[in-house]
Coordinates of C-alpha atoms and ligand atoms in Angstrom, one line a residue:
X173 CA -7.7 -21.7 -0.6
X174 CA -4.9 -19.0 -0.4
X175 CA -3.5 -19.7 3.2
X176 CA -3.5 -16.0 5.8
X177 CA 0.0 -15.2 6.5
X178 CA 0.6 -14.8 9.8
X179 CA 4.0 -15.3 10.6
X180 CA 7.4 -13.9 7.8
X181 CA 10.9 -14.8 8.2
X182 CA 13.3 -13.1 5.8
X183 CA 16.5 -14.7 4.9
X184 CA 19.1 -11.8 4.5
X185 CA 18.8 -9.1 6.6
X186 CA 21.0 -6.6 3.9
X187 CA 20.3 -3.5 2.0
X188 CA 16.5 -5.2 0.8
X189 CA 15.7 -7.4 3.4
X190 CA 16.2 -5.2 5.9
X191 CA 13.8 -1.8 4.3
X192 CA 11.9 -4.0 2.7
X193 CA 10.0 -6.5 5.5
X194 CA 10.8 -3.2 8.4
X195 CA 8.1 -1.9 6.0
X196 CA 6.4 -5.2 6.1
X197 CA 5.7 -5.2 9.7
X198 CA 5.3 -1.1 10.1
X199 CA 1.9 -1.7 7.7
X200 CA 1.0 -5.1 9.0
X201 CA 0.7 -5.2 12.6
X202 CA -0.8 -8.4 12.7
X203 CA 1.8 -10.1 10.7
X204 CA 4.9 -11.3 12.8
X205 CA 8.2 -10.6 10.8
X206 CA 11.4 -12.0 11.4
X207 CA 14.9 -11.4 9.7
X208 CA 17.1 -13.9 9.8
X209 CA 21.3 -13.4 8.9
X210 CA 24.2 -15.7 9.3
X211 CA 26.0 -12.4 9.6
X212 CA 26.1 -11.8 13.4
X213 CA 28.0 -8.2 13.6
X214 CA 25.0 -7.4 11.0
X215 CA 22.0 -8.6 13.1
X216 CA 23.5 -7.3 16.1
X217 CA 23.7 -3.4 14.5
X218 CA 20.0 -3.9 13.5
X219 CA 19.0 -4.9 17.7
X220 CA 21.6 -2.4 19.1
X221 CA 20.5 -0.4 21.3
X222 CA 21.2 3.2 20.1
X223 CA 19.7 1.9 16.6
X224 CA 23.0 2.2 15.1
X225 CA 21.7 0.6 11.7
X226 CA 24.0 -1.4 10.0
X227 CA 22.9 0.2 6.8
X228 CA 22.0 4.0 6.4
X229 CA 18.7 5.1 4.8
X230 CA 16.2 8.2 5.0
X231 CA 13.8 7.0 7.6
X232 CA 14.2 3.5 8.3
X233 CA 15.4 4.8 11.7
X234 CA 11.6 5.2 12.5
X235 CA 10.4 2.4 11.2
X236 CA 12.5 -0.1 13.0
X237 CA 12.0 2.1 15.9
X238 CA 8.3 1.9 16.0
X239 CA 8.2 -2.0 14.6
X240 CA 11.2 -3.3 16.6
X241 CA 10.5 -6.1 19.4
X242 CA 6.3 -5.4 18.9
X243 CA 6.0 -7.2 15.4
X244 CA 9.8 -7.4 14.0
X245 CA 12.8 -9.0 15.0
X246 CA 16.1 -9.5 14.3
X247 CA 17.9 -12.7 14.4
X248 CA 20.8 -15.4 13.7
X249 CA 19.0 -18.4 14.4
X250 CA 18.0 -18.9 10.9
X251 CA 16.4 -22.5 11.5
X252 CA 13.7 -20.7 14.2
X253 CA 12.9 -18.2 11.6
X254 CA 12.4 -20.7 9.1
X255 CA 10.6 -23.3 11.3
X256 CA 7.9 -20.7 12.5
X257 CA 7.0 -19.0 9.3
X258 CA 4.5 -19.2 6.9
X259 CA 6.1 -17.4 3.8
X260 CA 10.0 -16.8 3.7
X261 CA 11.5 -13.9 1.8
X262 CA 15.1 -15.6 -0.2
X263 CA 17.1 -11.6 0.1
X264 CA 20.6 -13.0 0.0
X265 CA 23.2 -11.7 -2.1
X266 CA 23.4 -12.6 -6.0
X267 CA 26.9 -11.1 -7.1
X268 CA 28.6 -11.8 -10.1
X269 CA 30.9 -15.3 -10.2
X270 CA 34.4 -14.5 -9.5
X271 CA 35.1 -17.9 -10.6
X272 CA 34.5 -21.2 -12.7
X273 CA 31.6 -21.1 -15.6
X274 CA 30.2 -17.9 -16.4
X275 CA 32.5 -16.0 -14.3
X276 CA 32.3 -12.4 -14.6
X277 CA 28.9 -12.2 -16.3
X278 CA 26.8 -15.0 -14.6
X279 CA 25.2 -15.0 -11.2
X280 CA 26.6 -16.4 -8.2
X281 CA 23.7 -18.7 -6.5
X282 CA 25.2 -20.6 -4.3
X283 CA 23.9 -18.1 -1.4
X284 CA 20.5 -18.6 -2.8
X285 CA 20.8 -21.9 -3.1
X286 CA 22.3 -22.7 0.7
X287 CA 19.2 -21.1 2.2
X288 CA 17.3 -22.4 -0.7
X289 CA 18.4 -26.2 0.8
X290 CA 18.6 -25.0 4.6
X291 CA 14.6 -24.1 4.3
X292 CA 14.1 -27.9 2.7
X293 CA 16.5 -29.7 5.5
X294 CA 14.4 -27.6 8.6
X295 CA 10.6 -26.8 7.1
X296 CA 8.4 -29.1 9.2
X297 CA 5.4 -27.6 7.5
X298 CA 4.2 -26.3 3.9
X299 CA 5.7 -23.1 3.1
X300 CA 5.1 -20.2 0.8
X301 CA 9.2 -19.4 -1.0
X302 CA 9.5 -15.9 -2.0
X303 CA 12.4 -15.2 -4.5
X304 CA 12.8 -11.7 -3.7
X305 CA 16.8 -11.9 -4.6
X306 CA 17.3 -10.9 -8.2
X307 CA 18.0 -13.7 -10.4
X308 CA 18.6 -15.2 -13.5
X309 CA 15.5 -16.3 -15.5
X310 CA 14.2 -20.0 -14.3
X311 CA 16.2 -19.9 -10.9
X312 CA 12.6 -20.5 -9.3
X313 CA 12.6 -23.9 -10.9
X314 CA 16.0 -25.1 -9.7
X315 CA 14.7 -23.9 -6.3
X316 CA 11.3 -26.1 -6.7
X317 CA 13.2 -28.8 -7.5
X318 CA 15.7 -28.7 -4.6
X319 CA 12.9 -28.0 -2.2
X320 CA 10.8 -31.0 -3.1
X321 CA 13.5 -33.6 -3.5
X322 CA 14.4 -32.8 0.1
X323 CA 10.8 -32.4 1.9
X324 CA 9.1 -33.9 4.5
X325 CA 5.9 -35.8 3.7
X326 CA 3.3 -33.4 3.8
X327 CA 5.6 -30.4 3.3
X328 CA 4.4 -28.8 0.5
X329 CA 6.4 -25.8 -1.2
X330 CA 5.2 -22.9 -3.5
X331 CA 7.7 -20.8 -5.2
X332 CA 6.9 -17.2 -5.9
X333 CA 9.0 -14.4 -7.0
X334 CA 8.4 -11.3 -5.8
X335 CA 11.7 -9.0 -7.0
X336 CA 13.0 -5.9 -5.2
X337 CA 12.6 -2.4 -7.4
X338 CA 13.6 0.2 -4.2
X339 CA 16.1 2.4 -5.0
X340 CA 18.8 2.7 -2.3
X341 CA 18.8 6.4 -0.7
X342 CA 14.7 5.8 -1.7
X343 CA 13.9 2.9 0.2
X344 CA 11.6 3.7 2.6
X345 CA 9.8 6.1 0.0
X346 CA 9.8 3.3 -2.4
X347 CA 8.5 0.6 -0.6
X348 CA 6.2 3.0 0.9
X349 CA 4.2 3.7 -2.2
X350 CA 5.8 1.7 -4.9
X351 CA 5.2 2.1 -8.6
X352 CA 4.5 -1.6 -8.6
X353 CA 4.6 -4.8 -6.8
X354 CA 5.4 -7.4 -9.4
X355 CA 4.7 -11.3 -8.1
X356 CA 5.3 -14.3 -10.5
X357 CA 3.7 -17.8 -9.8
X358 CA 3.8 -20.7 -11.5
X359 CA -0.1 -20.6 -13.4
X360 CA -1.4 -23.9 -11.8
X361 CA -4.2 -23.2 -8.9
X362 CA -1.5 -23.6 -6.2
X363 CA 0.7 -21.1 -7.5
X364 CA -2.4 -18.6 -8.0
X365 CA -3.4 -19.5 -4.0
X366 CA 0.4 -18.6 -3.0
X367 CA 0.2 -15.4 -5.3
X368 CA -3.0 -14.3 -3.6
X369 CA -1.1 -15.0 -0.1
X370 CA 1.3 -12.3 -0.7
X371 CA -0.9 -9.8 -2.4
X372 CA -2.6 -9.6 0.5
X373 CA 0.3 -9.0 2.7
X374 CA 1.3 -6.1 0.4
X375 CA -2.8 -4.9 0.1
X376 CA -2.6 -3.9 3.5
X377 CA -0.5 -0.8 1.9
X378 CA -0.2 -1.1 -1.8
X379 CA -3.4 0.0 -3.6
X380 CA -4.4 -3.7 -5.9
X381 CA -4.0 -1.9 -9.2
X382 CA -0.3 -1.1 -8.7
X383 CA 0.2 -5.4 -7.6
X384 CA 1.0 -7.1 -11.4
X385 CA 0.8 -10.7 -10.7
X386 CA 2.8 -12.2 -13.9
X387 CA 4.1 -15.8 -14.4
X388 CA 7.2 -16.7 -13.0
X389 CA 9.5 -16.3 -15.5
X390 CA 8.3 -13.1 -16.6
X391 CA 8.7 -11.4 -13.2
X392 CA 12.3 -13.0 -12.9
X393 CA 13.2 -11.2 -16.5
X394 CA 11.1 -8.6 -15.8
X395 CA 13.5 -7.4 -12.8
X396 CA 17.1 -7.9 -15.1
X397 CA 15.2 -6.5 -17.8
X398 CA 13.6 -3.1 -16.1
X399 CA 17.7 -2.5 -14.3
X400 CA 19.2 -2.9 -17.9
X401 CA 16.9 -0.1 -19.1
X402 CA 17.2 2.2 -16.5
X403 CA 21.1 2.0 -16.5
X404 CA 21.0 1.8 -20.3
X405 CA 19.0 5.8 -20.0
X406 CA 22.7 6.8 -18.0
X407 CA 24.6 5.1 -20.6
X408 CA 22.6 6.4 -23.2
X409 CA 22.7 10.3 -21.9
X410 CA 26.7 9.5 -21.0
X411 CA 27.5 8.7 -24.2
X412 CA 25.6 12.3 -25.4
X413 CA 27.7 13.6 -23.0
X414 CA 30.9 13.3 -24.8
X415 CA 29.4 14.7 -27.8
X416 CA 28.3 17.7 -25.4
X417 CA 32.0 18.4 -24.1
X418 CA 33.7 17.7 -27.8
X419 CA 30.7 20.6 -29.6
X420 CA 29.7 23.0 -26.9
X421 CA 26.1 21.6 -26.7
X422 CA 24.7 21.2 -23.0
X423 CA 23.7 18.0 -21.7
X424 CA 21.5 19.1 -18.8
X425 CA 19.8 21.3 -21.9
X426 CA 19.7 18.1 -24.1
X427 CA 17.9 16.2 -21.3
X428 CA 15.5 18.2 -20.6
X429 CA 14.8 18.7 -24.2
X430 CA 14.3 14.9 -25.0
X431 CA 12.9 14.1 -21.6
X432 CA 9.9 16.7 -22.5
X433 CA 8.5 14.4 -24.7
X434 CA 6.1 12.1 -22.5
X435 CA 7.4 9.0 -24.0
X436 CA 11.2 9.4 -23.2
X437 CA 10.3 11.4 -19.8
X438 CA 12.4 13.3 -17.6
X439 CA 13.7 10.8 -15.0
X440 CA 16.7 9.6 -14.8
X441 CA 18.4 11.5 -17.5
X442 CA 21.4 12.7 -15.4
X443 CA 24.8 12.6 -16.9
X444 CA 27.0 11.7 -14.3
X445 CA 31.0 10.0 -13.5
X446 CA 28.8 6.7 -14.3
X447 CA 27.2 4.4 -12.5
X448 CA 27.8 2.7 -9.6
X449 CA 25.6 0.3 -7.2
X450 CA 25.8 -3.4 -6.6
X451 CA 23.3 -3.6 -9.3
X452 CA 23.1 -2.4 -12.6
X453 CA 26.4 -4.2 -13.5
X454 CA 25.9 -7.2 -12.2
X455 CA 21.9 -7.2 -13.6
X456 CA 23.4 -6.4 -17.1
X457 CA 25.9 -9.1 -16.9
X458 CA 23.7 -11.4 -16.1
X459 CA 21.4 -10.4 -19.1
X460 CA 24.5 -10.9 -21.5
X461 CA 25.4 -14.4 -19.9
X462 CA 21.5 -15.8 -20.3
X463 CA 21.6 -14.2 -23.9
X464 CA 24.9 -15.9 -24.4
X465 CA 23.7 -19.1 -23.2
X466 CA 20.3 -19.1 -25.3
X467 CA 23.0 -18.8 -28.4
X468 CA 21.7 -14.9 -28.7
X469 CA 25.3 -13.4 -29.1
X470 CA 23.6 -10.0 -30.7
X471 CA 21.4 -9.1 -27.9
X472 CA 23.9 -10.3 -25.3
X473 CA 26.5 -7.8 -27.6
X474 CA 23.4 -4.9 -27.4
X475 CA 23.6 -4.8 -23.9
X476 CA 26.9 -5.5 -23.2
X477 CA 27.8 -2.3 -24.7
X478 CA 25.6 -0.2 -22.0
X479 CA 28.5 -1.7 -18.9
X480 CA 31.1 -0.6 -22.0
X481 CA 29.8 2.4 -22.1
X482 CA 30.1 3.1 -18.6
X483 CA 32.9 2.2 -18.2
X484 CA 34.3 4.2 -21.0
X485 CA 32.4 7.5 -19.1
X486 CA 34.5 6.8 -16.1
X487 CA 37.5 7.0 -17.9
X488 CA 37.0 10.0 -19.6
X489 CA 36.1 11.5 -16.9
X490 CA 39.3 10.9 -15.3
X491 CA 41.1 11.2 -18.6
X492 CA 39.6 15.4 -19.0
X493 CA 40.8 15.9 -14.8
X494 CA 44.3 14.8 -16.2
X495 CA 44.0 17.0 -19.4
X496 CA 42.7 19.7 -17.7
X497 CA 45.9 19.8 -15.0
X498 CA 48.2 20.6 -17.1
X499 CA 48.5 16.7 -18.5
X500 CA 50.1 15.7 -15.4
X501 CA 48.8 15.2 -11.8
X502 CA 51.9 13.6 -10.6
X503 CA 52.3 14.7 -6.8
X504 CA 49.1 17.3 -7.0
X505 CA 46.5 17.0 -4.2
X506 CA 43.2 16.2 -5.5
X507 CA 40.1 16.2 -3.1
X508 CA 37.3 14.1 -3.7
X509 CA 33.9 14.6 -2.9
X510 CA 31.8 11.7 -2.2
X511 CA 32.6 7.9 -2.4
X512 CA 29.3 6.4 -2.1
X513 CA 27.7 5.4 -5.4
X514 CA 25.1 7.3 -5.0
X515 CA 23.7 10.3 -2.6
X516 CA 21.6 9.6 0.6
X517 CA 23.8 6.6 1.1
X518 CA 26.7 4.7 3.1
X519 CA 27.4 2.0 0.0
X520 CA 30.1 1.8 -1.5
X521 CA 29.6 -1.0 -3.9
X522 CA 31.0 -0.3 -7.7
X523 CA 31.0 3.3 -6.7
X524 CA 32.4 5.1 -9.8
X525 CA 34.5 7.1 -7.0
X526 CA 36.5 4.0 -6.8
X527 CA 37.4 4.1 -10.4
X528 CA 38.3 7.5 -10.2
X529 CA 40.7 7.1 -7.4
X530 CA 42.3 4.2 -8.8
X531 CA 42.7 6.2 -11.9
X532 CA 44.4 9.3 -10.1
X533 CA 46.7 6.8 -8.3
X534 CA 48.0 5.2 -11.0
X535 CA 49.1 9.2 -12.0
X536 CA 50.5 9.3 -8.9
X537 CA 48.5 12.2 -7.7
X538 CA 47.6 12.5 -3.8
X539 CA 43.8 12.0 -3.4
X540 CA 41.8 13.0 -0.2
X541 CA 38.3 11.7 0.2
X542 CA 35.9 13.3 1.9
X543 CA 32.0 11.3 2.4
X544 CA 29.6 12.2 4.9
X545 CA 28.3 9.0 5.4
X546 CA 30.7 6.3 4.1
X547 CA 32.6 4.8 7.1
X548 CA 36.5 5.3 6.7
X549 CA 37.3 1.7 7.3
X550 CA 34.7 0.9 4.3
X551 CA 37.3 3.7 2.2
X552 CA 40.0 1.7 3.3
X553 CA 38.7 -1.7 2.1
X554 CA 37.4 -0.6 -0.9
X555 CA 40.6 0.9 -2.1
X556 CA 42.6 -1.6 -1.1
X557 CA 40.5 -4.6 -2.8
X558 CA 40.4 -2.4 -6.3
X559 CA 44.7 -2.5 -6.1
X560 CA 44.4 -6.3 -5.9
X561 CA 47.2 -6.7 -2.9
X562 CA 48.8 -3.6 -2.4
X563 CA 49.2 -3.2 1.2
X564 CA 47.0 -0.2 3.3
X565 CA 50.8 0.8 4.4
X566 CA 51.6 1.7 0.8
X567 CA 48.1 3.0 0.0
X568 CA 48.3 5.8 2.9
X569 CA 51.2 6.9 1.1
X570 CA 49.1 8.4 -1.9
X571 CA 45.2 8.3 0.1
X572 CA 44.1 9.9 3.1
X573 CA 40.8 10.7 4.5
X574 CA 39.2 13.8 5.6
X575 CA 36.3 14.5 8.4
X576 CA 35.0 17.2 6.8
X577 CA 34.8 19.4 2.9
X578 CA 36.8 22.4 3.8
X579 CA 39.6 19.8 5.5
X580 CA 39.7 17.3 2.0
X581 CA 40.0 20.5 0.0
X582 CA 43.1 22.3 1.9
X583 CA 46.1 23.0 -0.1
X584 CA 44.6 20.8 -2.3
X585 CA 44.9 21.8 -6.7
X586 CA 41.7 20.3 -7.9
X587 CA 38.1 18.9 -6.4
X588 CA 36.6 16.5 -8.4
X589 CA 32.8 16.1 -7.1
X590 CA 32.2 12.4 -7.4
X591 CA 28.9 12.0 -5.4
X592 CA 25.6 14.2 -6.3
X593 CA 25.3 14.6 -2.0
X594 CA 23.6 18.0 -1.8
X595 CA 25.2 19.3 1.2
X596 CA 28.3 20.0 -1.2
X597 CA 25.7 22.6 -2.4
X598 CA 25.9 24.4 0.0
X599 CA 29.9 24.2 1.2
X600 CA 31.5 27.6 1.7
X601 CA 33.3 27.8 -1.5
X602 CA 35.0 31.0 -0.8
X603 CA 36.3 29.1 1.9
X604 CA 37.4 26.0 -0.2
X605 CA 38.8 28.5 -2.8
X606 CA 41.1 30.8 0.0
X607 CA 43.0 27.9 1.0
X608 CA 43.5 25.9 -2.3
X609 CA 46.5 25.8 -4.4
X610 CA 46.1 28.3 -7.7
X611 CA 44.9 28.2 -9.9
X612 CA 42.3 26.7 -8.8
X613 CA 40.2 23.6 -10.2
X614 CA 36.5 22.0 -9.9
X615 CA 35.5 18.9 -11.6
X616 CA 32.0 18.7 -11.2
X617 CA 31.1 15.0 -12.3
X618 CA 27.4 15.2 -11.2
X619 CA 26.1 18.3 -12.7
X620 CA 25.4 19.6 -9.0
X621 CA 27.2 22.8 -8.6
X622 CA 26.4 26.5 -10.2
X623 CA 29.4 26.9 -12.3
X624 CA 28.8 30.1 -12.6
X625 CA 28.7 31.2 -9.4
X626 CA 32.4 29.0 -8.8
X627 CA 33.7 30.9 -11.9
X628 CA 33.1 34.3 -10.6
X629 CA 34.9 33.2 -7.1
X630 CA 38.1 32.0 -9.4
X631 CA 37.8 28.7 -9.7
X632 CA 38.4 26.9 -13.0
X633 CA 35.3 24.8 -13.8
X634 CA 34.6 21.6 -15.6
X635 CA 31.2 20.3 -15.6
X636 CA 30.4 16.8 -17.3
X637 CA 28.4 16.9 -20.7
X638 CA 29.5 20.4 -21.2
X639 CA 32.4 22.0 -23.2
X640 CA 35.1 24.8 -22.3
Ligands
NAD159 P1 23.3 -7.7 1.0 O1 24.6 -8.3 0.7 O2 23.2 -6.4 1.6 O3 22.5 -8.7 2.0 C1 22.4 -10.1 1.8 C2 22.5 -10.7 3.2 O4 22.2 -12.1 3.1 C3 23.9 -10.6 3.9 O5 23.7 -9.9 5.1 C4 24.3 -12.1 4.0 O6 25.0 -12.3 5.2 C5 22.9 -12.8 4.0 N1 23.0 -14.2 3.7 C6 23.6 -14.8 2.6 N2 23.4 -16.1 2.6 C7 22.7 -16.4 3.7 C8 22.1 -17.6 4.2 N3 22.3 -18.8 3.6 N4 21.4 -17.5 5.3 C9 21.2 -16.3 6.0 N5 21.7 -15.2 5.5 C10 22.4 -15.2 4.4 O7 22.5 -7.7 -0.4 P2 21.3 -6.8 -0.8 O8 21.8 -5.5 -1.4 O9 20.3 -6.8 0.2 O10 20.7 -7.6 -2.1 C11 20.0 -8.8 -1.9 C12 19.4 -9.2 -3.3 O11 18.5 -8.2 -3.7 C13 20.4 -9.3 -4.4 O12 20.0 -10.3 -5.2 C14 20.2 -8.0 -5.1 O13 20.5 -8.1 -6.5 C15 18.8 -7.7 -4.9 N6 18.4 -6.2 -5.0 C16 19.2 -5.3 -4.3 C17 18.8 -4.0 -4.3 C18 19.6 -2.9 -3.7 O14 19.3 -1.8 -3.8 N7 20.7 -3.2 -2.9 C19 17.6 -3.6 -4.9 C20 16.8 -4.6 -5.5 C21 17.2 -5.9 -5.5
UGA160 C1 18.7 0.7 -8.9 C2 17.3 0.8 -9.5 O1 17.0 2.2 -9.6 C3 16.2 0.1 -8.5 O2 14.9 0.2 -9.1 C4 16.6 -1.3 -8.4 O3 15.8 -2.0 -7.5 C5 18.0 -1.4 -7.8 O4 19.0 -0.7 -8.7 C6 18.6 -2.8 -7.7 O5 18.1 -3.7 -8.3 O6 19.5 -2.9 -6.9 P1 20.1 1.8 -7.0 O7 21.3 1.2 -7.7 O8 20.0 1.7 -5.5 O9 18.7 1.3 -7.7 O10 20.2 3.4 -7.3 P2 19.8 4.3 -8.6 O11 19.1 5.5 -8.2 O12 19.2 3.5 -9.7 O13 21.3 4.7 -9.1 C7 22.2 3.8 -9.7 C8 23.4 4.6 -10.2 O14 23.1 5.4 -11.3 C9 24.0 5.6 -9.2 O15 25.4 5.5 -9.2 C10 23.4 6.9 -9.6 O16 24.2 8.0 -9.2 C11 23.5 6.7 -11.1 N1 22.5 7.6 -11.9 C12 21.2 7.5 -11.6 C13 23.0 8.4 -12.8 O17 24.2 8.5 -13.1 N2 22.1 9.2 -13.5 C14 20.8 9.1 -13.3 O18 20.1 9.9 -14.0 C15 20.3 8.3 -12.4

C-alpha cells in the first residue's frame, strides 16, 4: 500500500528546492520538510535571521516566514535529512559538461549522482527517490541501479520523477497553482504505490486533474521536451523579428496577430535581446546530445538551430546598437539596464545582458550597468568569467556599476534596456534625457518602453522587431 509521507528532505536547497518544498510545507502542515545543502553560506542565508534569502522571489519571504522552524528547516547535515525522511527530493544542479564526453551539449550528473550514492551509503530504511532535477531521459534507471547495488538489506528504493516547471520571478505563483504536476513511475505496483505517495503530498493543494502521473521516461523527456518548445516560441518570434526591423512590419503587431489564434496562443511570444536562464540552453543541449546519441543527427540539427538562433538574436542586437552609433562605440558611454536574465529576479545565469556587454567591450565602448536586484559582486563575477581570465583590475577599466537609473545613464550616449524590469517604466526620462550626451539613444531590447512618448522628449529610438 502507498506508504503516508510524513517526513521530506530535499537535497539542494537552490533556485527549485528552495520555492518548491517552502511551498511543500506552507500547504502541508503535517508534513515535516527539511532542505538539506552542502553549500553552508547558502543554508545559512535561508536560517538568517533578517530572512535575507539567498535567492530573491515574489513572496517566498512569507512563506519561509510563516513555515520556518514550525514544519521547515534548513540544514547542512545532509546525512540527518536523509536518514529521517521518508521521500527525498534529488534538486541539485544539472549544468552542461565543461569537460570530457559530451561536453558542451550533455548533462553534468555527477551532482546527481553524489547525492544519488550519499542516500544509498546513509538510508537505513526504504525510501521514496524523487528526481525533481532535470535530466536526461533514463537517468532514473542509472539512479535505481546505484541505489540498490549499495542498500542495506531490507532497504527498499523507489524512483520517481517528479520535474520542476516554475518559472523563476513566478515561483511562488507557480507552485502555487501549477498548470500541472507531472510524476513518472516505473509501471510495476511499487512504482504506482510510490506515485500515489507523492500525489498525495501535492493533493493537499493541487486539484487531482491537473496531477499527470506518466511513466518514467516520459516525464523525464517530457520536461527537456516542454523547455525546448517554449524557448523554441522566442526563437521562433526572434527570428520574425529580424524580418520586422529589415520591412517595417511590427513584431508586437505580428504576435498578437498569430497568438489570436487559440492554437498558437498569446504567451510567450515576446521578442526580446534573447534568452537567458540556466535553463533553456542547457535543456536544448541536452536534447541535441540524446538525439545525437540515438544516431538522430536531424532532430538533434532541428533543435540545435533554436540555441543558433538565439544566439544569432543577441548578436544582432548588439550588431544594430553599433550601427546605430555612428558604426563606432569606441570610448562612448553606454548604460545598461538590467542584468538579470529575466525581470522579478536576482539571477544572472546566461543572462543575454552578459552577451551584450561582452559585445560592447570588445568595441571598446564604456558600459554602466544598472540592476535593481542583481548583487554587484554577482556583476563582477559574471563579467569576469565571460572574458576567460582577464583580471577585475582591467575590467573596471571599461565597466562600472551604478546604484541607481538616473546615475548608469549620466553623460552616458546610448541606454540599451536589457532586462523587461517594469520599474524602468516608470524612470524619469526627462531626467535621463537632460543629462545625456546628444544626440541622444535608447535601445529598447524588451519591447517595454512607449517609443513614442521617448521620441517626443528627443531621444533616438530603437525597439527590437521593429524598423526605422
Ligand atoms: P541551484 O544551483 O540553484 O541549486 C542546486 C543546489 O544543490 C546548490 O545549492 C548545490 O550546493 C546543491 N548541491 C549540489 N550537490 C549536492 C549534494 N551532493 N548534496 C547536497 N547539496 C548539493 O540549481 P537550481 O536552479 O535549483 O536547479 C536545480 C535543478 O532543477 C536543475 O536540474 C535544473 O535544471 C532544474 N530546474 C531549474 C529551474 C529554475 O528555474 N532554476 C526550474 C525547473 C527545473
Ligand atoms: C523556464 C520555463 O518557463 C519554466 O517552465 C521551467 O521550469 C524553467 O525554465 C526551467 O526549467 O528552469 P525561466 O527560465 O525561469 O523558466 O524563465 P522564463 O520565463 O521561461 O524566461 C526564460 C527566458 O526567456 C528569459 O530570459 C526571458 O526574458 C525570455 N523570454 C521569455 C523571452 O525572451 N520572450 C518571452 O516571450 C518569454
Amino acid at each position: 500500500a502507498p506508504v503516508k509521507v510524513t517526513k521530506i528532505c530535499c537535497i539542494g536547497a537552490g533556485y527549485v528546492g528552495g520555492p518548491t518544498c517552502a511551498v511543500i510545507a506552507l500547504k502541508c502542515p503535517e508534513i515535516q520538510v527539511t532542505i538539506v545543502d552542502l553549500n553552508k553560506a547558502r543554508v545559512d542565508a535561508w536560517n538568517s535571521d533578517d530572512f535575507d534569502l539567498p535567492i530573491y522571489e515574489p513572496g517566498l519571504e512569507e512563506v519561509v516566514r510563516q513555515c520556518r522552524g514550525r514544519n521547515l528547516f534548513f540544514s547542512t547535515d545532509v546525512d540527518k535529512g536523509i536518514l529521517e525522511a521518508d521521500l527525498i527530493f534529488v534538486s541539485v544542479n544539472t549544468p552542461t559538461k565543461k569537460s570530457g564526453v559530451g561536453a558542451g551539449f550533455a548533462a553534468d550528473l555527477n551532482y546527481v549522482e553524489l547525492a544519488t550514492r550519499r542516500i544509498a551509503a546513509v538510508a537505513t530504511s526504504s525510501k521514496i527517490v524523487v528526481e525533481k532535477s532535470t535530466v536526461p531521459c533514463r537517468t532514473a534507471e542509472s539512479m535505481r541501479t546505484i541505489l540498490e547495488a549499495n542498500s542495506k538489506p531490507g532497504c527498499r528504493f523507489d524512483i520517481l520523477s517528479n520535474p520542476e516547471f516554475l518559472a523563476e520571478g513566478t515561483a511562488i505563483t507557480d507552485l502555487f497553482s501549477p498548470d500541472r504536476v507531472l510524476i513518472g513511475s516505473l509501471q510495476t505496483k511499487e512504482g504506482k504505490d510510490a506515485c500515489r505517495s507523492l500525489t498525495d503530498v501535492y493533493a493537499h493543494w493541487v486539484p487531482i486533474e491537473r496531477i499527470v502521473t506518466v511513466g518514467l521516461w516520459s516525464s523525464e523527456l517530457s520536461k527537456l521536451a516542454a523547455n525546448a518548445m517554449l524557448a523554441q516560441r522566442i526563437s521562433s518570434i526572434n527570428a520574425l523579428s529580424a524580418i520586422c526591423e529589415a520591412t517595417g512590419a511590427n513584431i508586437d503587431e505580428v504576435a498578437n496577430a498569430v497568438g489570436k489564434d487559440s492554437r498558437v496562443g498569446p504567451k510567450f511570444l515576446r521578442a526580446s535581446v534573447g534568452f537567458g536562464g540556466s535553463c533553456f540552453q542547457k535543456d536544448i543541449l541536452n536534447l541535441v546530445y540524446l538525439s545525437e546519441s540515438l544516431h538522430l543527427p536531424e532532430v538533434a540539427a532541428y533543435w540545435r538551430q533554436v540555441v543558433e538562433m538565439n544566439e544569432y538574436q543577441k548578436g544582432r542586437f548588439s550588431k544594430r546598437v553599433v550601427d546605430t552609433l555612428f558604426n563606432t562605440i569606441t570610448g562612448k558611454k553606454i548604460a545598461i539596464l538590467g542584468f538579470a536574465f529575466k525581470a522579478d529576479t536576482g539571477d544572472t545565469r546566461e543572462s543575454a545582458a552578459i552577451t551584450l556587454i561582452k559585445n560592447f567591450q570588445a568595441e571598446r565602448a564604456l558600459v554602466t550597468i544598472y540592476d535593481p536586484q542583481v548583487l554587484h559582486s554577482q556583476i563582477w563575477s559574471d563579467l569576469m568569467e565571460a572574458s576567460s581570465g582577464v583580471p577585475l583590475e582591467t575590467i573596471k577599466r571599461q565597466v562600472s556599476i551604478a546604484s541607481s537609473a538616473l546615475e548608469a545613464c549620466r553623460d552616458a550616449e546610448a541606454v540599451v534596456i536589457a532586462t523587461e524590469w517594469k520599474e524602468f517604466r516608470t524612470i524619469n526620462w526627462e531626467g535621463v534625457y537632460s543629462h545625456m550626451t546628444k544626440p541622444a539613444f535608447i535601445f529598447d531590447g524588451r519591447l517595454l518602453l512607449d517609443a513614442e512618448k521617448l521620441r517626443d522628449i528627443g531621444f533616438k529610438v530603437t525597439v527590437i522587431g521593429r524598423g526605422e
